[in-house]
Coordinates of C-alpha atoms and ligand atoms in Angstrom, one line a residue:
X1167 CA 0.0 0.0 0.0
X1168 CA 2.0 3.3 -0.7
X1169 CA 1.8 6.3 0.9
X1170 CA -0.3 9.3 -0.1
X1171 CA 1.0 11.1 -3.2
X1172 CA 1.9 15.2 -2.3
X1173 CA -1.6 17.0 -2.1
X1174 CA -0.3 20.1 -3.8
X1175 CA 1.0 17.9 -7.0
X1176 CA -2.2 15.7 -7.4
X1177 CA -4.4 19.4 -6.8
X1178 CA -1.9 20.8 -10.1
X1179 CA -3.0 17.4 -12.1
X1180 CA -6.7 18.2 -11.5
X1181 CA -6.8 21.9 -12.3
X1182 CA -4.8 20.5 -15.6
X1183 CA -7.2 17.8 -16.5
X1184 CA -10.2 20.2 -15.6
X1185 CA -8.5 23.3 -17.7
X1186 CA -8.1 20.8 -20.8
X1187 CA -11.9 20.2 -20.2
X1188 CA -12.7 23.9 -19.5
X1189 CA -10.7 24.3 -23.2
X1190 CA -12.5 21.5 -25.1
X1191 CA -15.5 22.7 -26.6
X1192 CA -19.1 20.2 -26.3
X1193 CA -19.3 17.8 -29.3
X1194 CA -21.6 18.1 -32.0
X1195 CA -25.0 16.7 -32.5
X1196 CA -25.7 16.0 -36.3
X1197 CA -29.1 15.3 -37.5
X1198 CA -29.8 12.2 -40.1
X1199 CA -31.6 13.0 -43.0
X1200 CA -34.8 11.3 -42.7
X1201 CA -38.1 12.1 -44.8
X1202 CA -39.8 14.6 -42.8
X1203 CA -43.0 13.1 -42.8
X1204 CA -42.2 10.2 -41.1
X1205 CA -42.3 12.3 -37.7
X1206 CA -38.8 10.7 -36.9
X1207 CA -35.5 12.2 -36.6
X1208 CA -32.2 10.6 -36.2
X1209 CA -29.3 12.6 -34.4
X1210 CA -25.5 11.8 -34.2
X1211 CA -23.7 12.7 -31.1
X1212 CA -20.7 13.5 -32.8
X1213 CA -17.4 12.3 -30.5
X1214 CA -14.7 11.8 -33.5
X1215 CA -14.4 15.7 -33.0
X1216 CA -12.9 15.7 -29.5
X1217 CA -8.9 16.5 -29.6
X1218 CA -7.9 12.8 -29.1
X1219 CA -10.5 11.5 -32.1
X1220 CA -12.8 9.6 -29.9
X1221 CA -15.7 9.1 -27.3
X1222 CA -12.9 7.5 -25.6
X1223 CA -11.5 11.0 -24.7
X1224 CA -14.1 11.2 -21.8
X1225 CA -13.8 8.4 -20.3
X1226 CA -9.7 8.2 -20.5
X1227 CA -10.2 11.7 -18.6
X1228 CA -12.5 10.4 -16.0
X1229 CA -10.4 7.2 -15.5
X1230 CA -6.9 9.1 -14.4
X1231 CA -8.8 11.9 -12.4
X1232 CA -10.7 9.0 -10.7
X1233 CA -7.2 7.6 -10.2
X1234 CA -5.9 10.9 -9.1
X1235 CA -8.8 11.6 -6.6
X1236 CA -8.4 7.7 -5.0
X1237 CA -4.7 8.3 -4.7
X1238 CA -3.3 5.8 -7.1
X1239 CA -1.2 8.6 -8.8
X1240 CA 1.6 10.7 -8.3
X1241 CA 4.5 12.5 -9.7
X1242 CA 6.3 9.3 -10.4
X1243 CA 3.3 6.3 -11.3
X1244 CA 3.6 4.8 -14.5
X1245 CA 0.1 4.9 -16.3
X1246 CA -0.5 1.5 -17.2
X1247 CA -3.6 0.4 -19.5
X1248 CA -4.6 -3.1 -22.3
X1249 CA -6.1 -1.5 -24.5
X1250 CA -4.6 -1.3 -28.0
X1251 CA -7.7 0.9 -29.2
X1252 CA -9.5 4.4 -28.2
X1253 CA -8.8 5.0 -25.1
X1254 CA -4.9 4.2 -25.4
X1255 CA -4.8 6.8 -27.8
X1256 CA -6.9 9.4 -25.0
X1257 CA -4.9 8.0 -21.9
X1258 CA -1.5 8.4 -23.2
X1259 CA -2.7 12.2 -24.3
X1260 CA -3.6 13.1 -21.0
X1261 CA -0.7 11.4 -19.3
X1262 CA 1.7 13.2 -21.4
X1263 CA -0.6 16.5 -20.1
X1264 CA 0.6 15.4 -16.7
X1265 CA 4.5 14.4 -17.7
X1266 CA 3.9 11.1 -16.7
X1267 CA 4.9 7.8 -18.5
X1268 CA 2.1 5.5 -20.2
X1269 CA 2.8 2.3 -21.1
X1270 CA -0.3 0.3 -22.7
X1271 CA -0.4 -3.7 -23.4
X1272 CA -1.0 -4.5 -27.4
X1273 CA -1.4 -7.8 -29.3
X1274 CA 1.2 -7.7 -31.4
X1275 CA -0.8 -8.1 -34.7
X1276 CA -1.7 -4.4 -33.8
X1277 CA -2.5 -2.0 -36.9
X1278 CA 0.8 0.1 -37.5
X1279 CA -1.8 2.8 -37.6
X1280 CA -3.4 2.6 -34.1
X1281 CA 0.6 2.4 -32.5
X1282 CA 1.5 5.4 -34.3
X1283 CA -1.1 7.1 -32.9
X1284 CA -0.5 5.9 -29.5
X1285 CA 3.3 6.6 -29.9
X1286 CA 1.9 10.2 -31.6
X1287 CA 0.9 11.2 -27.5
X1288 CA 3.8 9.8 -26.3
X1289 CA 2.5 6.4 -25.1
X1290 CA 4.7 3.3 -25.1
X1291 CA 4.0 -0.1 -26.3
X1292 CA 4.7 -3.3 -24.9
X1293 CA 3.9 -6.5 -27.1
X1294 CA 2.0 -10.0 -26.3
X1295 CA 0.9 -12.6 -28.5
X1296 CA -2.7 -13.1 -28.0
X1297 CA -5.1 -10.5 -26.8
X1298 CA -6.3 -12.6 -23.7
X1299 CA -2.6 -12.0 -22.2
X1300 CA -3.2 -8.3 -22.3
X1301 CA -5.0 -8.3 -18.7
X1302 CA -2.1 -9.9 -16.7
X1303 CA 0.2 -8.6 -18.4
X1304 CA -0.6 -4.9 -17.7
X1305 CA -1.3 -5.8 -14.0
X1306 CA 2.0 -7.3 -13.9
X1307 CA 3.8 -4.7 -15.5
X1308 CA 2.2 -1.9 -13.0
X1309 CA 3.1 -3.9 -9.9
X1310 CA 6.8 -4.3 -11.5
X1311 CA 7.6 -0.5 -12.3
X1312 CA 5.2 1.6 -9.2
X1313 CA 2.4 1.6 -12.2
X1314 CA -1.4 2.2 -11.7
X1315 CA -3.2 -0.5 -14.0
X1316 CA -6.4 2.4 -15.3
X1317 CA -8.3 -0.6 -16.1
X1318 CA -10.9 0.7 -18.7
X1319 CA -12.9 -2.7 -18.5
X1320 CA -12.9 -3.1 -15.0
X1321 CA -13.3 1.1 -14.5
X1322 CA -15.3 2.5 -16.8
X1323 CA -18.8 2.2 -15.0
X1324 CA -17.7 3.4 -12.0
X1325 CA -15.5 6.3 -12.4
X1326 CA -17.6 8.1 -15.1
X1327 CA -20.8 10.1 -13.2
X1328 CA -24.0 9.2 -14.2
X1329 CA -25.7 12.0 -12.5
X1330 CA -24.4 14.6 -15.3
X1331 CA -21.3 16.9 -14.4
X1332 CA -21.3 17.2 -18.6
X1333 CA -21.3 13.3 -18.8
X1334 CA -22.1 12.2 -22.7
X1335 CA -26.0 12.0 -21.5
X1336 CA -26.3 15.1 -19.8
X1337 CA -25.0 17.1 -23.1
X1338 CA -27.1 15.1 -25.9
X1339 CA -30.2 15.8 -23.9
X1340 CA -29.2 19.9 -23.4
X1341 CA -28.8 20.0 -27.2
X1342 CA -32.1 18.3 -27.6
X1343 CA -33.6 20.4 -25.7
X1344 CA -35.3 22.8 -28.7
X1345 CA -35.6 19.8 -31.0
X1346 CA -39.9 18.6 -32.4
X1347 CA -38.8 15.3 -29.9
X1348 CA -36.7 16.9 -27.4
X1349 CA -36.8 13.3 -25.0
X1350 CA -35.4 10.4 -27.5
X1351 CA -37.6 7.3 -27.5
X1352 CA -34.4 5.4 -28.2
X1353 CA -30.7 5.6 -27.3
X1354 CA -28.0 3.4 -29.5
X1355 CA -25.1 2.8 -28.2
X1356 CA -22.3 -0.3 -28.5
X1357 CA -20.3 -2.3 -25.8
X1358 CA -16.6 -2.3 -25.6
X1359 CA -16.0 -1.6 -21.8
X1360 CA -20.1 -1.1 -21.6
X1361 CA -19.2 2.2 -19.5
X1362 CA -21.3 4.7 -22.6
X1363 CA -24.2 2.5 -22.3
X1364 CA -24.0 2.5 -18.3
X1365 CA -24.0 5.9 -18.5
X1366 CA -26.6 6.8 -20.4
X1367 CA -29.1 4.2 -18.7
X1368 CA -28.4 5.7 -15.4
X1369 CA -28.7 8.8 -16.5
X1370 CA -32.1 8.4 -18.5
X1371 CA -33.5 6.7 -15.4
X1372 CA -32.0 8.9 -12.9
X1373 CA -33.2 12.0 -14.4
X1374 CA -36.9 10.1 -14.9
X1375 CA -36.8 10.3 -18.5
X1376 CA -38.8 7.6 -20.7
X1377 CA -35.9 7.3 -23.1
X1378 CA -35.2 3.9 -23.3
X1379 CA -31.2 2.3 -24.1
X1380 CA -30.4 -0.3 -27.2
X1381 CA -27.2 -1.8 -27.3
X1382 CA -26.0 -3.3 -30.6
X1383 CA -23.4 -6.2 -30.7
X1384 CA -21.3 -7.1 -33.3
X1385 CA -20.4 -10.8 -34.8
X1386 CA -19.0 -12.6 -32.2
X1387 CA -19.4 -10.2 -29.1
X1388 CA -20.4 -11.9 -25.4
X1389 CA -22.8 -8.9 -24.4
X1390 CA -26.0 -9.9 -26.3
X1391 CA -25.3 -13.6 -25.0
X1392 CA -24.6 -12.2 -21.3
X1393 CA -27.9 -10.0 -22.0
X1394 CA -30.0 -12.5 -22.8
X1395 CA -28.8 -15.2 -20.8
X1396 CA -28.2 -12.8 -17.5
X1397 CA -24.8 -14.6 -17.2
X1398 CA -22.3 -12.4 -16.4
X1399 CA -19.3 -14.5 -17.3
X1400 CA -20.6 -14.9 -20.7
X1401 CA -18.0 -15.6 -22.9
X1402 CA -17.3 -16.6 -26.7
X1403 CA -13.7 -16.2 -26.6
X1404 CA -14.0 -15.4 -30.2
X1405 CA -12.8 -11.6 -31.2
X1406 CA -14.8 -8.8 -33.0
X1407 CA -13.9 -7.3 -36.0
X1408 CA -15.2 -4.3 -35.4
X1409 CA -13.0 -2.2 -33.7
X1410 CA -13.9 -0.8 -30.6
X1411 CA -16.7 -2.8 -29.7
X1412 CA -17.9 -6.3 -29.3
X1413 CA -15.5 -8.3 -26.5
X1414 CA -14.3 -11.8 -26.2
X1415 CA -16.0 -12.0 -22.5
X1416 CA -18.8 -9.9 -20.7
X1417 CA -16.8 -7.3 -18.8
X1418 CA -17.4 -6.1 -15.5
X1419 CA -18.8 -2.3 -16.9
X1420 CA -21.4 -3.8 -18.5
X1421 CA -24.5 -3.5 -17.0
X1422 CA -27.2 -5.1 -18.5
X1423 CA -29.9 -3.6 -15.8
X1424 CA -29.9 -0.5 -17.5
X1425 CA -30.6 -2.2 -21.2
X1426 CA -33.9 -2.2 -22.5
X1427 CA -33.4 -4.0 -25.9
X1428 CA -30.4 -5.4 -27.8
X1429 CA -29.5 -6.3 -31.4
X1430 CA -26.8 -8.6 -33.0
X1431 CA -25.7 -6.3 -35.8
X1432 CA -23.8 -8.2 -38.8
X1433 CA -20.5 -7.0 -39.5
X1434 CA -21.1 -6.5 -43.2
X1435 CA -24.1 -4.6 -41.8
X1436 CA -22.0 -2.3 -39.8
X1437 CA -19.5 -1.4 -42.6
X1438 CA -22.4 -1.0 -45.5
X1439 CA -23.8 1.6 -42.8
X1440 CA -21.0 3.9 -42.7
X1441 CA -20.0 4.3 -46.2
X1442 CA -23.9 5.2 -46.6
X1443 CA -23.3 7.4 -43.7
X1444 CA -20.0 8.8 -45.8
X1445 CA -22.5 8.9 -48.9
X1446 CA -25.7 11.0 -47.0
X1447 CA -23.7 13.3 -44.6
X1448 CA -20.3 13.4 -45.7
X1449 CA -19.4 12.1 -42.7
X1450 CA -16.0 9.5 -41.9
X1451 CA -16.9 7.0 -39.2
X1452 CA -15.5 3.9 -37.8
X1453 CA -17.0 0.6 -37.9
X1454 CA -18.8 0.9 -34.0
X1455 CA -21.1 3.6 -35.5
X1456 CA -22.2 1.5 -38.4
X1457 CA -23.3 -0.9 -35.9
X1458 CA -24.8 1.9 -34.5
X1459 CA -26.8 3.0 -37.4
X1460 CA -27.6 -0.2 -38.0
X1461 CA -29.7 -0.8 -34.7
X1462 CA -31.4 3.0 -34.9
X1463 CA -32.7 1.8 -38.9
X1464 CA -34.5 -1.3 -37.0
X1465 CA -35.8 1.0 -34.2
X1466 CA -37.1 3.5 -36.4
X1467 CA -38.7 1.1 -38.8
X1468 CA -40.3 -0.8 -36.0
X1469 CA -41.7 2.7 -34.5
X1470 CA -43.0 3.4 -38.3
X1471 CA -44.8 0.4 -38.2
X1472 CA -46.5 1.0 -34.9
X1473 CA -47.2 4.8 -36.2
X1474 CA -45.0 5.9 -33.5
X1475 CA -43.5 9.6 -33.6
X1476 CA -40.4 10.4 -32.0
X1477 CA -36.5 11.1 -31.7
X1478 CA -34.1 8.6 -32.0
X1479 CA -29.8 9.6 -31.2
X1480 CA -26.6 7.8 -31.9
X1481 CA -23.2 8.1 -31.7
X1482 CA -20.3 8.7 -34.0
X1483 CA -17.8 7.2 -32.2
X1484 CA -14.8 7.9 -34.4
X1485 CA -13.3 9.2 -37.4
X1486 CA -13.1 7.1 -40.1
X1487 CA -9.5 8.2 -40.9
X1488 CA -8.1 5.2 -38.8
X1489 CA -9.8 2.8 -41.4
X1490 CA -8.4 3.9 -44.4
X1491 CA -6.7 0.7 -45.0
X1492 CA -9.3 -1.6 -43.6
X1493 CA -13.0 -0.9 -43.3
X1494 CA -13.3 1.6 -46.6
X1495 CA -10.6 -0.5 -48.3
X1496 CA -12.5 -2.8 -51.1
X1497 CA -9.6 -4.6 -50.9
X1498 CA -9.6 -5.8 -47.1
X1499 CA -13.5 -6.0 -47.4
X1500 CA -12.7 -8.9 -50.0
X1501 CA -9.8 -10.7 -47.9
X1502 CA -12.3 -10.6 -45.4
X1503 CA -15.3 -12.1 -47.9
X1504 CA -17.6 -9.3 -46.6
X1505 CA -19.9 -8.3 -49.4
X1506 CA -21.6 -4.6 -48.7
X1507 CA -24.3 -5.1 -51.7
X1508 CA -27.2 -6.8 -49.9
X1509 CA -26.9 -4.2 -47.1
X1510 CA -27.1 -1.2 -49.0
X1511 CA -29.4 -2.1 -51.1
X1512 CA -31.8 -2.7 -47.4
X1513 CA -30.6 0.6 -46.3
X1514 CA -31.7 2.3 -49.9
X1515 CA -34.9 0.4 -49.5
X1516 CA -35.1 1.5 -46.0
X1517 CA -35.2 5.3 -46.7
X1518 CA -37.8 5.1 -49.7
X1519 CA -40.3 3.3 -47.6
X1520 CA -39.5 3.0 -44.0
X1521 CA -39.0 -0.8 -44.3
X1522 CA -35.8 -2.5 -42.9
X1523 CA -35.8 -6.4 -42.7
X1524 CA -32.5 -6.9 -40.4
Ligands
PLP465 C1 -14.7 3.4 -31.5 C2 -15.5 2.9 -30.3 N1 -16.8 2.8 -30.3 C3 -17.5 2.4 -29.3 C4 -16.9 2.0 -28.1 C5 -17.8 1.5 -26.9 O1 -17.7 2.3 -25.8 P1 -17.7 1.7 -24.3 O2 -16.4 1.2 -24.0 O3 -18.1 2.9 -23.5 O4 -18.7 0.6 -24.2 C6 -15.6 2.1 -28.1 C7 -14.9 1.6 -26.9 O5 -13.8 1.3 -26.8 C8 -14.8 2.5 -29.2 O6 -13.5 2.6 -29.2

């Protein structure tokens, strides 16, 4: 157990993180083009935009200050993390904010892309072969150097605040606020650590709102299976392809009290989505918010059916930049015998008539 870290250095760390925050303006909410007369409309809480290029940015910021508050970091504590995504990227930005090292555990088949950008903050990597040795590994590489493991999966539910203090929930519902639906009927989000969707089904039921939370789950993903089941060691072992979300195991963030509904979103699905996202808006996403797209199209067909009027909001969880060479490569798509046709021809069909057969 070490001794308490100076109070005057961990008070300088927090009025740093909290000025970054103070200098960071909100992200963006984009609307969807729907047809009007549906009496539907489909937003995009736009998180590629914050400085680090993800939604990850929050929660890499509420994971150290919850590490500074709890006394697990000082002047000299090596930021340790397994993560090889996101919040890597966001952790080793703020950790250079606060001159300290960050070291995060990768599989080594990592995309040259996502370690440059990690290396970009002035993060470290440090190699394993399979990504179910990245746990350990990072907690045995804190204990050996005087490191402080963040722990996204573990983390992530409890040191973001669901009671608002500018969480993700509290600032898509103050820029719904002069909207025709100002309360969504539906929020979709995905699971990677789960702490998004704990956040905002907290929130919604917290603040006594009938909004109700969707999570979609990519091919191979343990959530829906832990959802449905209520087993909360779930586990396929199998990885997703779609970065960011879907996970090998349920992790402890997750918390499937707060879901109302769930979807298993195919992977094809998810990538079709964004390049008609590309096509519609103009704008780049990654592969988690085709999933997401995915799930709001059955939502909002299903509402149309029942002649149900309302709001429906999303995320963008990243820029689509990172997936140059994968996700909007036609190349890749072929290595990995995913055909986007069938999808976008439902999605084209979707917006004439409002019909979307998953
Ligand atoms: C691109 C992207 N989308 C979605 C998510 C899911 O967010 P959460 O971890 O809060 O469940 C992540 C998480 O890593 C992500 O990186």
């Amino acid at each position: 157990m070490s001794k308490p870290h100076s109070r005057a250095w961990v008070r300088e760390a927090v009025r740093i993180i909290e000025a970054d925050a103070n200098r960071s303006a909100d992200t963006h909410l984009h609307v969807f083009p729907l047809p009007p007369e549906w009496g539907i409309d489909l937003y995009l809480k736009d998180e590629s935009v914050h400085p680090t290029g993800s939604l990850k940015h929050r929660l890499a910021r509420s994971l150290i200050l919850y590490g500074l508050v709890n006394g697990h970091i000082g002047p000299d504590t090596v930021l340790v993390e397994a993560s090889s995504g996101s919040t890597a990227v966001s952790e080793a930005y703020f950790a250079r904010m606060l001159g300290l090292r960050f070291v995060t555990v990768v599989p080594r088949r990592t995309s040259k892309e996502k370690i440059a950008l990690i290396e970009f903050y002035g993060g470290e990597c440090h190699y394993v072969d399979a990504a179910p040795a990245m746990y350990p590994e990072a907690e045995r590489l804190a204990a050996e150097c005087n490191g402080h493991y963040l722990d996204q999966f573990t983390y992530a539910e409890r040191a973001t605040d669901w009671r608002g203090n500018n969480n993700i929930a509290e600032s898509v519902f103050a820029q719904m606020r002069a909207e025709r639906h100002p309360v969504p009927s539906w929020i979709v989000v995905g699971a990677g650590t789960g702490g998004t969707s704990a956040t905002f089904g907290r929130y919604v039921r917290y603040k006594r709102h009938t909004t109700k939370i969707c999570v979609v789950d990519p091919e191979n993903s343990s959530f829906y299976g832990a959802w449905e089941t209520g087993a909360a060691d779930y586990a396929t072992g199998m990885p997703s392809r779609i970065e960011g979300i879907g996970r090998p195991r349920c992790e402890p963030s997750f918390v499937p009290g707060v879901i109302d509904e769930m979807f298993q979103v195919p992977d094809a699905g998810s990538l079709a989505a964004i390049r008609l996202l590309r096509d519609r808006t103009g704008h780049w996403a990654g592969g988690s918010t085709g999933t997401n797209l995915y799930g709001a199209f059955q939502l909002i067909s299903r509402m149309l059916a029942d002649g149900q009027a309302g709001s429906v909001v999303t995320l963008l969880c990243d820029g689509g930049e990172r997936y140059a060479n994968t996700y909007y490569s036609d190349e890749w798509l072929g290595e990995q015998g995913i055909d986007l046709a069938p999808y976008r021809a439902r999605f084209d069909e979707f917006l004439l008539t409002g019909r979307f057969d998953a």
